[in-house]
């Protein structure tokens, strides 16, 4: 390791690529509003966009909710039934807050793409018409709305892609435009982000994009084996969203679909800190404080509105981030991406990789993430804060 602590971060990134934990990586660290580290390893540059996967849930969907909440167009208590009348989740009395806190009772994952590809194998043709893709997207939304609850409302926390698919559509209807347009207008442009969705009807994607999977549809992730039967397939096109449900939704969904850089993710993290300090770019401080507080209804939940918080024990954020009040918020992405924001340390750590390019069973990033985040805190000399009681 280098004698300069911050240089150890770059060495760790390079070693992780060499050991095959992921093919490529970008990382950005900001402290008190200043970038103190920016690193790249693998066959990418700092401008290469990565598939951000579920980081989309906070960078796009939660951010848009906060923007429209600020404008009075929607709020935590807005009923889901207003947008999806007759749906199981709507009939149960779920609100937008229930979707944000992942306590709606909806299941974590449903392979909507399996039915879509069975009924519409022409989706695999790069020349598939925009009309067909739009029709299939509507069919997926209808299927998501018709999904039965897997648990009673507000009885437990169950991280749900299905809930955020519905939430993305709710925000599109509230905003009067498609989710990708709303994201560009209300989040990317005000924050100066290069992040964007990659619509299949708007290919080829511009710029450098880190590769992910090799085939469409993707192989099952660990735990998804046997959830769908044999499907037609083809080699994957570079720049397409990795998530198959987002893919059959033309690449635009509330749960996944954004592509961006570590700089993009870090700038959003800094916007969270700025918002809490009174800069109302996305939302005023009182709404940020309400959004970032832990779920008040489900005991033991680590969820805030859209965000996660470090769990007890060994978190992906490591041993230090979030260890003192008011804690930390963040989110992970399946492709190997993450954002953690330590609210007391004014620390933002953005890490983006394409670990799924080595196959979905390559999960050593689980051990890498806490090591990296601990090294960040130690390199900056921020690991000796005296713990304070929460509350």
mmCIF file of C-alpha atoms in Angstrom:
data_model
loop_
_atom_site.group_PDB
_atom_site.id
_atom_site.type_symbol
_atom_site.label_atom_id
_atom_site.label_comp_id
_atom_site.label_asym_id
_atom_site.label_seq_id
_atom_site.Cartn_x
_atom_site.Cartn_y
_atom_site.Cartn_z
ATOM 1 C CA UNK A 1 0.000 0.000 0.000
ATOM 2 C CA UNK A 2 1.081 3.590 -0.660
ATOM 3 C CA UNK A 3 2.370 5.828 2.130
ATOM 4 C CA UNK A 4 -0.373 8.342 1.219
ATOM 5 C CA UNK A 5 -3.652 7.026 2.708
ATOM 6 C CA UNK A 6 -5.956 8.313 -0.046
ATOM 7 C CA UNK A 7 -3.778 6.644 -2.711
ATOM 8 C CA UNK A 8 -4.607 3.306 -1.111
ATOM 9 C CA UNK A 9 -8.115 3.649 -2.527
ATOM 10 C CA UNK A 10 -6.826 3.626 -6.101
ATOM 11 C CA UNK A 11 -4.618 0.633 -5.359
ATOM 12 C CA UNK A 12 -7.598 -1.228 -3.912
ATOM 13 C CA UNK A 13 -9.685 -0.485 -7.018
ATOM 14 C CA UNK A 14 -6.907 -1.707 -9.317
ATOM 15 C CA UNK A 15 -6.292 -4.868 -7.289
ATOM 16 C CA UNK A 16 -10.003 -5.692 -7.316
ATOM 17 C CA UNK A 17 -10.085 -5.483 -11.114
ATOM 18 C CA UNK A 18 -6.958 -7.646 -11.297
ATOM 19 C CA UNK A 19 -8.559 -10.255 -9.021
ATOM 20 C CA UNK A 20 -11.720 -10.305 -11.175
ATOM 21 C CA UNK A 21 -14.190 -8.946 -8.616
ATOM 22 C CA UNK A 22 -15.440 -6.686 -11.403
ATOM 23 C CA UNK A 23 -14.079 -5.763 -14.854
ATOM 24 C CA UNK A 24 -14.216 -2.009 -14.315
ATOM 25 C CA UNK A 25 -14.902 0.562 -11.622
ATOM 26 C CA UNK A 26 -15.230 4.270 -10.935
ATOM 27 C CA UNK A 27 -15.277 5.781 -7.448
ATOM 28 C CA UNK A 28 -15.739 9.331 -6.206
ATOM 29 C CA UNK A 29 -15.472 10.543 -2.613
ATOM 30 C CA UNK A 30 -16.649 13.987 -1.491
ATOM 31 C CA UNK A 31 -16.069 15.472 1.955
ATOM 32 C CA UNK A 32 -17.715 18.722 3.022
ATOM 33 C CA UNK A 33 -18.590 19.472 -0.574
ATOM 34 C CA UNK A 34 -15.097 18.940 -1.991
ATOM 35 C CA UNK A 35 -14.058 15.966 -4.116
ATOM 36 C CA UNK A 36 -11.162 14.350 -2.252
ATOM 37 C CA UNK A 37 -10.834 11.222 -4.391
ATOM 38 C CA UNK A 38 -11.696 10.141 -7.902
ATOM 39 C CA UNK A 39 -10.513 6.763 -9.146
ATOM 40 C CA UNK A 40 -10.934 4.587 -12.214
ATOM 41 C CA UNK A 41 -9.737 1.057 -12.939
ATOM 42 C CA UNK A 42 -10.340 -1.338 -15.806
ATOM 43 C CA UNK A 43 -11.002 -0.524 -19.441
ATOM 44 C CA UNK A 44 -13.070 2.602 -18.754
ATOM 45 C CA UNK A 45 -12.589 6.334 -18.304
ATOM 46 C CA UNK A 46 -14.163 8.793 -15.917
ATOM 47 C CA UNK A 47 -16.765 9.582 -18.600
ATOM 48 C CA UNK A 48 -17.899 5.978 -19.096
ATOM 49 C CA UNK A 49 -21.522 5.480 -18.053
ATOM 50 C CA UNK A 50 -22.382 2.465 -15.919
ATOM 51 C CA UNK A 51 -25.748 0.754 -15.561
ATOM 52 C CA UNK A 52 -26.786 2.100 -12.152
ATOM 53 C CA UNK A 53 -29.482 -0.564 -11.631
ATOM 54 C CA UNK A 54 -31.446 0.083 -8.398
ATOM 55 C CA UNK A 55 -29.575 3.279 -7.618
ATOM 56 C CA UNK A 56 -32.246 4.493 -10.076
ATOM 57 C CA UNK A 57 -34.698 4.143 -7.190
ATOM 58 C CA UNK A 58 -33.128 7.073 -5.343
ATOM 59 C CA UNK A 59 -31.411 9.073 -8.088
ATOM 60 C CA UNK A 60 -34.557 9.225 -10.233
ATOM 61 C CA UNK A 61 -37.697 7.975 -8.518
ATOM 62 C CA UNK A 62 -37.189 9.228 -4.975
ATOM 63 C CA UNK A 63 -35.721 12.488 -6.255
ATOM 64 C CA UNK A 64 -38.767 13.102 -8.450
ATOM 65 C CA UNK A 65 -41.083 12.291 -5.563
ATOM 66 C CA UNK A 66 -39.322 14.927 -3.448
ATOM 67 C CA UNK A 67 -39.538 17.460 -6.264
ATOM 68 C CA UNK A 68 -43.280 16.892 -6.780
ATOM 69 C CA UNK A 69 -43.895 16.757 -3.019
ATOM 70 C CA UNK A 70 -42.273 20.188 -2.790
ATOM 71 C CA UNK A 71 -44.622 21.428 -5.515
ATOM 72 C CA UNK A 72 -47.676 19.999 -3.737
ATOM 73 C CA UNK A 73 -48.499 17.588 -6.575
ATOM 74 C CA UNK A 74 -48.147 14.438 -4.467
ATOM 75 C CA UNK A 75 -47.329 13.473 -0.896
ATOM 76 C CA UNK A 76 -46.570 10.473 1.295
ATOM 77 C CA UNK A 77 -50.260 9.918 2.059
ATOM 78 C CA UNK A 78 -51.389 10.021 -1.573
ATOM 79 C CA UNK A 79 -53.333 6.766 -2.132
ATOM 80 C CA UNK A 80 -52.071 4.309 -4.725
ATOM 81 C CA UNK A 81 -55.713 3.617 -5.636
ATOM 82 C CA UNK A 82 -55.949 7.095 -7.165
ATOM 83 C CA UNK A 83 -53.705 5.865 -9.970
ATOM 84 C CA UNK A 84 -54.381 2.115 -9.928
ATOM 85 C CA UNK A 85 -58.021 1.649 -8.896
ATOM 86 C CA UNK A 86 -59.000 -1.955 -8.358
ATOM 87 C CA UNK A 87 -55.405 -3.100 -7.888
ATOM 88 C CA UNK A 88 -54.619 -5.375 -4.918
ATOM 89 C CA UNK A 89 -52.181 -2.857 -3.460
ATOM 90 C CA UNK A 90 -54.613 -0.001 -4.019
ATOM 91 C CA UNK A 91 -57.546 -1.913 -2.519
ATOM 92 C CA UNK A 92 -55.407 -2.657 0.544
ATOM 93 C CA UNK A 93 -55.201 1.077 1.198
ATOM 94 C CA UNK A 94 -51.536 1.523 0.329
ATOM 95 C CA UNK A 95 -50.105 5.001 -0.003
ATOM 96 C CA UNK A 96 -47.103 6.391 -1.841
ATOM 97 C CA UNK A 97 -45.232 6.265 1.487
ATOM 98 C CA UNK A 98 -45.866 2.517 1.676
ATOM 99 C CA UNK A 99 -44.176 2.077 -1.697
ATOM 100 C CA UNK A 100 -41.259 4.315 -0.688
ATOM 101 C CA UNK A 101 -40.713 2.488 2.610
ATOM 102 C CA UNK A 102 -41.083 -0.954 0.942
ATOM 103 C CA UNK A 103 -43.892 -1.904 3.334
ATOM 104 C CA UNK A 104 -46.734 -2.251 0.810
ATOM 105 C CA UNK A 105 -46.762 -6.047 0.956
ATOM 106 C CA UNK A 106 -45.873 -6.373 -2.731
ATOM 107 C CA UNK A 107 -43.370 -9.138 -3.543
ATOM 108 C CA UNK A 108 -39.715 -8.270 -4.145
ATOM 109 C CA UNK A 109 -39.561 -9.536 -7.726
ATOM 110 C CA UNK A 110 -41.858 -10.883 -10.440
ATOM 111 C CA UNK A 111 -40.384 -11.931 -13.830
ATOM 112 C CA UNK A 112 -42.788 -9.860 -15.943
ATOM 113 C CA UNK A 113 -40.324 -10.117 -18.824
ATOM 114 C CA UNK A 114 -40.932 -13.856 -19.138
ATOM 115 C CA UNK A 115 -44.554 -13.400 -20.166
ATOM 116 C CA UNK A 116 -43.618 -10.421 -22.337
ATOM 117 C CA UNK A 117 -40.949 -12.342 -24.273
ATOM 118 C CA UNK A 118 -43.209 -15.374 -24.635
ATOM 119 C CA UNK A 119 -46.031 -13.297 -26.066
ATOM 120 C CA UNK A 120 -43.803 -10.904 -28.018
ATOM 121 C CA UNK A 121 -40.557 -12.588 -29.161
ATOM 122 C CA UNK A 122 -40.214 -9.748 -31.663
ATOM 123 C CA UNK A 123 -38.918 -7.658 -28.743
ATOM 124 C CA UNK A 124 -35.563 -9.365 -29.313
ATOM 125 C CA UNK A 125 -35.348 -7.892 -32.804
ATOM 126 C CA UNK A 126 -33.404 -4.608 -32.697
ATOM 127 C CA UNK A 127 -35.838 -3.352 -35.352
ATOM 128 C CA UNK A 128 -38.857 -3.979 -33.096
ATOM 129 C CA UNK A 129 -41.275 -1.100 -33.593
ATOM 130 C CA UNK A 130 -41.698 1.633 -30.993
ATOM 131 C CA UNK A 131 -45.446 0.887 -31.009
ATOM 132 C CA UNK A 132 -44.830 -2.708 -29.955
ATOM 133 C CA UNK A 133 -42.422 -1.670 -27.216
ATOM 134 C CA UNK A 134 -44.931 0.891 -25.925
ATOM 135 C CA UNK A 135 -47.717 -1.697 -25.920
ATOM 136 C CA UNK A 136 -45.595 -4.216 -24.027
ATOM 137 C CA UNK A 137 -44.617 -1.546 -21.509
ATOM 138 C CA UNK A 138 -48.280 -0.913 -20.806
ATOM 139 C CA UNK A 139 -48.877 -4.654 -20.417
ATOM 140 C CA UNK A 140 -46.072 -4.897 -17.847
ATOM 141 C CA UNK A 141 -47.525 -1.975 -15.883
ATOM 142 C CA UNK A 142 -50.930 -3.668 -15.908
ATOM 143 C CA UNK A 143 -49.356 -6.895 -14.676
ATOM 144 C CA UNK A 144 -47.475 -5.055 -11.935
ATOM 145 C CA UNK A 145 -50.688 -3.364 -10.788
ATOM 146 C CA UNK A 146 -52.479 -6.733 -10.739
ATOM 147 C CA UNK A 147 -49.787 -8.401 -8.621
ATOM 148 C CA UNK A 148 -51.248 -9.939 -5.435
ATOM 149 C CA UNK A 149 -49.761 -8.877 -2.124
ATOM 150 C CA UNK A 150 -47.279 -11.292 -0.601
ATOM 151 C CA UNK A 151 -47.861 -9.952 2.926
ATOM 152 C CA UNK A 152 -50.416 -7.719 4.636
ATOM 153 C CA UNK A 153 -49.881 -3.997 4.287
ATOM 154 C CA UNK A 154 -47.416 -2.409 6.765
ATOM 155 C CA UNK A 155 -46.624 -5.619 8.613
ATOM 156 C CA UNK A 156 -43.033 -5.987 7.434
ATOM 157 C CA UNK A 157 -40.396 -4.489 5.169
ATOM 158 C CA UNK A 158 -39.832 -6.349 1.909
ATOM 159 C CA UNK A 159 -37.686 -4.593 -0.677
ATOM 160 C CA UNK A 160 -39.849 -4.525 -3.798
ATOM 161 C CA UNK A 161 -38.995 -3.801 -7.412
ATOM 162 C CA UNK A 162 -42.712 -4.176 -8.143
ATOM 163 C CA UNK A 163 -43.569 -1.289 -5.828
ATOM 164 C CA UNK A 164 -41.080 1.010 -7.531
ATOM 165 C CA UNK A 165 -42.301 0.042 -10.987
ATOM 166 C CA UNK A 166 -45.721 1.317 -9.893
ATOM 167 C CA UNK A 167 -44.228 4.361 -8.175
ATOM 168 C CA UNK A 168 -42.365 5.339 -11.334
ATOM 169 C CA UNK A 169 -45.618 5.266 -13.292
ATOM 170 C CA UNK A 170 -47.414 7.269 -10.594
ATOM 171 C CA UNK A 171 -44.766 9.987 -10.847
ATOM 172 C CA UNK A 172 -44.962 9.980 -14.640
ATOM 173 C CA UNK A 173 -48.701 10.609 -14.423
ATOM 174 C CA UNK A 174 -48.250 13.310 -11.786
ATOM 175 C CA UNK A 175 -45.549 15.006 -13.842
ATOM 176 C CA UNK A 176 -47.450 14.715 -17.109
ATOM 177 C CA UNK A 177 -44.573 13.184 -19.080
ATOM 178 C CA UNK A 178 -42.449 10.054 -19.358
ATOM 179 C CA UNK A 179 -40.113 9.202 -16.498
ATOM 180 C CA UNK A 180 -36.959 9.754 -18.552
ATOM 181 C CA UNK A 181 -38.071 13.235 -19.615
ATOM 182 C CA UNK A 182 -39.047 14.148 -16.051
ATOM 183 C CA UNK A 183 -35.717 12.934 -14.710
ATOM 184 C CA UNK A 184 -33.804 15.012 -17.227
ATOM 185 C CA UNK A 185 -35.889 18.115 -16.560
ATOM 186 C CA UNK A 186 -36.185 18.014 -12.765
ATOM 187 C CA UNK A 187 -33.065 16.157 -11.586
ATOM 188 C CA UNK A 188 -30.288 15.829 -14.168
ATOM 189 C CA UNK A 189 -30.379 19.388 -15.486
ATOM 190 C CA UNK A 190 -30.606 21.190 -12.108
ATOM 191 C CA UNK A 191 -27.803 19.038 -10.644
ATOM 192 C CA UNK A 192 -25.619 19.040 -13.760
ATOM 193 C CA UNK A 193 -25.723 15.255 -14.248
ATOM 194 C CA UNK A 194 -24.858 13.319 -17.389
ATOM 195 C CA UNK A 195 -26.980 10.378 -16.219
ATOM 196 C CA UNK A 196 -29.803 9.263 -18.510
ATOM 197 C CA UNK A 197 -32.054 6.370 -19.400
ATOM 198 C CA UNK A 198 -31.248 4.305 -22.498
ATOM 199 C CA UNK A 199 -34.506 3.780 -24.359
ATOM 200 C CA UNK A 200 -34.436 0.811 -26.713
ATOM 201 C CA UNK A 201 -36.334 2.936 -29.216
ATOM 202 C CA UNK A 202 -33.537 5.516 -29.033
ATOM 203 C CA UNK A 203 -30.464 3.425 -29.843
ATOM 204 C CA UNK A 204 -27.561 3.367 -30.232
ATOM 205 C CA UNK A 205 -26.666 4.828 -26.849
ATOM 206 C CA UNK A 206 -24.248 7.725 -27.133
ATOM 207 C CA UNK A 207 -20.863 7.676 -25.442
ATOM 208 C CA UNK A 208 -18.896 4.988 -23.657
ATOM 209 C CA UNK A 209 -20.909 2.433 -21.691
ATOM 210 C CA UNK A 210 -19.504 -0.278 -19.417
ATOM 211 C CA UNK A 211 -20.737 -3.730 -20.547
ATOM 212 C CA UNK A 212 -22.887 -5.938 -18.316
ATOM 213 C CA UNK A 213 -24.518 -9.229 -19.371
ATOM 214 C CA UNK A 214 -23.943 -11.157 -22.579
ATOM 215 C CA UNK A 215 -27.431 -12.477 -23.418
ATOM 216 C CA UNK A 216 -31.025 -11.294 -23.402
ATOM 217 C CA UNK A 217 -32.721 -12.338 -21.244
ATOM 218 C CA UNK A 218 -30.088 -12.526 -18.535
ATOM 219 C CA UNK A 219 -29.379 -15.718 -16.606
ATOM 220 C CA UNK A 220 -31.243 -15.986 -13.294
ATOM 221 C CA UNK A 221 -29.640 -14.221 -10.350
ATOM 222 C CA UNK A 222 -28.865 -16.340 -7.286
ATOM 223 C CA UNK A 223 -32.218 -17.249 -5.762
ATOM 224 C CA UNK A 224 -34.163 -16.804 -9.020
ATOM 225 C CA UNK A 225 -33.446 -20.262 -10.415
ATOM 226 C CA UNK A 226 -36.598 -21.939 -11.712
ATOM 227 C CA UNK A 227 -38.776 -18.824 -11.565
ATOM 228 C CA UNK A 228 -39.392 -18.889 -15.336
ATOM 229 C CA UNK A 229 -39.146 -21.404 -18.143
ATOM 230 C CA UNK A 230 -37.099 -21.483 -21.307
ATOM 231 C CA UNK A 231 -37.337 -18.279 -23.312
ATOM 232 C CA UNK A 232 -36.139 -17.088 -26.713
ATOM 233 C CA UNK A 233 -32.812 -15.300 -26.422
ATOM 234 C CA UNK A 234 -30.153 -13.421 -28.349
ATOM 235 C CA UNK A 235 -26.773 -11.834 -27.665
ATOM 236 C CA UNK A 236 -27.113 -8.630 -25.695
ATOM 237 C CA UNK A 237 -26.578 -5.254 -27.313
ATOM 238 C CA UNK A 238 -24.037 -3.016 -25.492
ATOM 239 C CA UNK A 239 -25.688 -0.134 -23.680
ATOM 240 C CA UNK A 240 -28.987 -1.882 -23.032
ATOM 241 C CA UNK A 241 -30.240 -1.932 -19.446
ATOM 242 C CA UNK A 242 -29.203 -5.081 -17.587
ATOM 243 C CA UNK A 243 -32.510 -5.596 -15.745
ATOM 244 C CA UNK A 244 -34.901 -7.650 -17.887
ATOM 245 C CA UNK A 245 -38.078 -6.112 -16.472
ATOM 246 C CA UNK A 246 -36.743 -2.634 -17.211
ATOM 247 C CA UNK A 247 -35.670 -3.878 -20.646
ATOM 248 C CA UNK A 248 -39.177 -4.969 -21.667
ATOM 249 C CA UNK A 249 -40.390 -1.565 -20.419
ATOM 250 C CA UNK A 250 -38.300 0.057 -23.193
ATOM 251 C CA UNK A 251 -35.458 0.714 -20.753
ATOM 252 C CA UNK A 252 -37.360 3.216 -18.605
ATOM 253 C CA UNK A 253 -38.719 2.269 -15.183
ATOM 254 C CA UNK A 254 -38.862 3.528 -11.639
ATOM 255 C CA UNK A 255 -36.870 0.596 -10.291
ATOM 256 C CA UNK A 256 -33.937 0.455 -12.760
ATOM 257 C CA UNK A 257 -32.736 1.896 -16.049
ATOM 258 C CA UNK A 258 -30.461 4.849 -15.363
ATOM 259 C CA UNK A 259 -26.921 4.952 -16.730
ATOM 260 C CA UNK A 260 -24.413 7.333 -15.231
ATOM 261 C CA UNK A 261 -20.956 7.913 -13.799
ATOM 262 C CA UNK A 262 -19.627 7.897 -10.262
ATOM 263 C CA UNK A 263 -19.491 11.695 -10.542
ATOM 264 C CA UNK A 264 -23.243 11.727 -11.251
ATOM 265 C CA UNK A 265 -23.969 9.540 -8.245
ATOM 266 C CA UNK A 266 -21.698 11.610 -5.996
ATOM 267 C CA UNK A 267 -23.284 14.884 -7.110
ATOM 268 C CA UNK A 268 -26.673 13.524 -6.163
ATOM 269 C CA UNK A 269 -25.275 12.494 -2.799
ATOM 270 C CA UNK A 270 -23.950 15.998 -2.316
ATOM 271 C CA UNK A 271 -27.394 17.367 -3.243
ATOM 272 C CA UNK A 272 -28.798 15.388 -0.302
ATOM 273 C CA UNK A 273 -26.360 17.080 2.086
ATOM 274 C CA UNK A 274 -27.030 20.471 0.499
ATOM 275 C CA UNK A 275 -30.765 19.937 0.789
ATOM 276 C CA UNK A 276 -30.474 19.128 4.482
ATOM 277 C CA UNK A 277 -28.456 22.331 4.903
ATOM 278 C CA UNK A 278 -31.191 24.441 3.345
ATOM 279 C CA UNK A 279 -30.380 24.496 -0.370
ATOM 280 C CA UNK A 280 -33.757 23.720 -1.999
ATOM 281 C CA UNK A 281 -32.573 22.462 -5.400
ATOM 282 C CA UNK A 282 -34.792 19.372 -5.170
ATOM 283 C CA UNK A 283 -36.664 19.910 -1.904
ATOM 284 C CA UNK A 284 -36.489 22.126 1.203
ATOM 285 C CA UNK A 285 -34.711 20.879 4.316
ATOM 286 C CA UNK A 286 -37.870 19.938 6.291
ATOM 287 C CA UNK A 287 -38.949 17.527 3.550
ATOM 288 C CA UNK A 288 -35.449 16.059 3.321
ATOM 289 C CA UNK A 289 -35.449 15.424 7.061
ATOM 290 C CA UNK A 290 -38.822 13.692 6.866
ATOM 291 C CA UNK A 291 -37.741 11.630 3.872
ATOM 292 C CA UNK A 292 -34.441 10.492 5.399
ATOM 293 C CA UNK A 293 -35.868 9.427 8.771
ATOM 294 C CA UNK A 294 -36.355 5.700 9.329
ATOM 295 C CA UNK A 295 -39.778 4.180 8.751
ATOM 296 C CA UNK A 296 -41.843 5.008 11.859
ATOM 297 C CA UNK A 297 -44.356 2.188 11.403
ATOM 298 C CA UNK A 298 -42.414 -1.046 10.850
ATOM 299 C CA UNK A 299 -40.252 -1.891 13.834
ATOM 300 C CA UNK A 300 -36.646 -2.653 12.960
ATOM 301 C CA UNK A 301 -36.900 -1.403 9.379
ATOM 302 C CA UNK A 302 -33.712 0.066 7.912
ATOM 303 C CA UNK A 303 -35.700 1.904 5.242
ATOM 304 C CA UNK A 304 -36.371 5.591 4.899
ATOM 305 C CA UNK A 305 -38.332 7.071 1.984
ATOM 306 C CA UNK A 306 -36.700 5.391 -0.997
ATOM 307 C CA UNK A 307 -33.337 5.107 0.761
ATOM 308 C CA UNK A 308 -31.742 2.402 2.846
ATOM 309 C CA UNK A 309 -29.703 2.973 6.001
ATOM 310 C CA UNK A 310 -26.777 0.874 7.253
ATOM 311 C CA UNK A 311 -27.971 -2.336 8.857
ATOM 312 C CA UNK A 312 -26.775 -3.629 12.206
ATOM 313 C CA UNK A 313 -23.657 -5.736 11.960
ATOM 314 C CA UNK A 314 -21.485 -5.607 8.862
ATOM 315 C CA UNK A 315 -23.170 -3.285 6.363
ATOM 316 C CA UNK A 316 -22.087 -2.712 2.778
ATOM 317 C CA UNK A 317 -21.248 0.790 4.050
ATOM 318 C CA UNK A 318 -18.636 -0.687 6.400
ATOM 319 C CA UNK A 319 -18.168 -0.213 10.123
ATOM 320 C CA UNK A 320 -17.983 3.593 10.276
ATOM 321 C CA UNK A 321 -20.412 5.191 7.816
ATOM 322 C CA UNK A 322 -23.617 5.954 9.695
ATOM 323 C CA UNK A 323 -22.216 4.951 13.100
ATOM 324 C CA UNK A 324 -23.132 8.258 14.747
ATOM 325 C CA UNK A 325 -26.343 10.284 14.682
ATOM 326 C CA UNK A 326 -27.969 11.337 12.429
ATOM 327 C CA UNK A 327 -26.599 8.307 10.585
ATOM 328 C CA UNK A 328 -26.347 7.654 6.869
ATOM 329 C CA UNK A 329 -28.530 6.936 3.867
ATOM 330 C CA UNK A 330 -27.785 5.234 0.589
ATOM 331 C CA UNK A 331 -28.695 2.517 -1.863
ATOM 332 C CA UNK A 332 -27.161 -0.429 -3.700
ATOM 333 C CA UNK A 333 -27.538 -1.489 -7.324
ATOM 334 C CA UNK A 334 -27.503 -5.122 -8.502
ATOM 335 C CA UNK A 335 -24.937 -4.448 -11.238
ATOM 336 C CA UNK A 336 -22.390 -3.462 -8.577
ATOM 337 C CA UNK A 337 -23.191 0.178 -7.871
ATOM 338 C CA UNK A 338 -23.785 2.080 -4.641
ATOM 339 C CA UNK A 339 -24.176 5.438 -2.952
ATOM 340 C CA UNK A 340 -23.628 6.123 0.748
ATOM 341 C CA UNK A 341 -24.033 9.531 2.378
ATOM 342 C CA UNK A 342 -22.853 9.980 5.971
ATOM 343 C CA UNK A 343 -24.932 12.870 7.276
ATOM 344 C CA UNK A 344 -22.748 13.716 10.276
ATOM 345 C CA UNK A 345 -19.405 13.439 8.488
ATOM 346 C CA UNK A 346 -20.698 15.310 5.387
ATOM 347 C CA UNK A 347 -19.220 12.410 3.444
ATOM 348 C CA UNK A 348 -20.391 11.068 0.071
ATOM 349 C CA UNK A 349 -19.063 7.812 -1.389
ATOM 350 C CA UNK A 350 -20.125 6.795 -4.909
ATOM 351 C CA UNK A 351 -18.956 3.431 -6.224
ATOM 352 C CA UNK A 352 -19.983 2.103 -9.640
ATOM 353 C CA UNK A 353 -18.873 -1.203 -11.148
ATOM 354 C CA UNK A 354 -20.108 -3.692 -13.727
ATOM 355 C CA UNK A 355 -19.532 -6.815 -11.641
ATOM 356 C CA UNK A 356 -22.353 -8.679 -13.495
ATOM 357 C CA UNK A 357 -20.211 -8.741 -16.653
ATOM 358 C CA UNK A 358 -18.402 -11.651 -14.959
ATOM 359 C CA UNK A 359 -21.762 -13.388 -14.459
ATOM 360 C CA UNK A 360 -24.490 -12.873 -11.891
ATOM 361 C CA UNK A 361 -22.975 -15.472 -9.564
ATOM 362 C CA UNK A 362 -19.900 -13.288 -9.063
ATOM 363 C CA UNK A 363 -20.758 -11.792 -5.662
ATOM 364 C CA UNK A 364 -17.379 -10.991 -4.110
ATOM 365 C CA UNK A 365 -18.390 -7.341 -4.253
ATOM 366 C CA UNK A 366 -20.271 -8.094 -1.026
ATOM 367 C CA UNK A 367 -16.931 -8.408 0.743
ATOM 368 C CA UNK A 368 -15.339 -5.577 -1.251
ATOM 369 C CA UNK A 369 -17.868 -2.859 -0.445
ATOM 370 C CA UNK A 370 -17.392 -2.685 3.353
ATOM 371 C CA UNK A 371 -13.594 -2.871 2.974
ATOM 372 C CA UNK A 372 -13.638 0.026 0.500
ATOM 373 C CA UNK A 373 -15.914 2.202 2.616
ATOM 374 C CA UNK A 374 -13.888 1.560 5.765
ATOM 375 C CA UNK A 375 -10.720 2.501 3.906
ATOM 376 C CA UNK A 376 -12.339 5.749 2.741
ATOM 377 C CA UNK A 377 -13.192 6.764 6.301
ATOM 378 C CA UNK A 378 -9.779 5.749 7.605
ATOM 379 C CA UNK A 379 -7.904 7.503 4.794
ATOM 380 C CA UNK A 380 -9.669 10.753 5.637
ATOM 381 C CA UNK A 381 -9.060 10.347 9.368
ATOM 382 C CA UNK A 382 -12.798 10.284 10.076
ATOM 383 C CA UNK A 383 -12.912 6.976 11.949
ATOM 384 C CA UNK A 384 -12.439 8.373 15.440
ATOM 385 C CA UNK A 385 -15.715 10.224 15.923
ATOM 386 C CA UNK A 386 -17.176 9.728 19.375
ATOM 387 C CA UNK A 387 -20.430 7.797 18.942
ATOM 388 C CA UNK A 388 -23.512 9.770 19.865
ATOM 389 C CA UNK A 389 -26.881 8.445 20.899
ATOM 390 C CA UNK A 390 -29.457 8.437 18.131
ATOM 391 C CA UNK A 391 -32.612 10.443 18.532
#
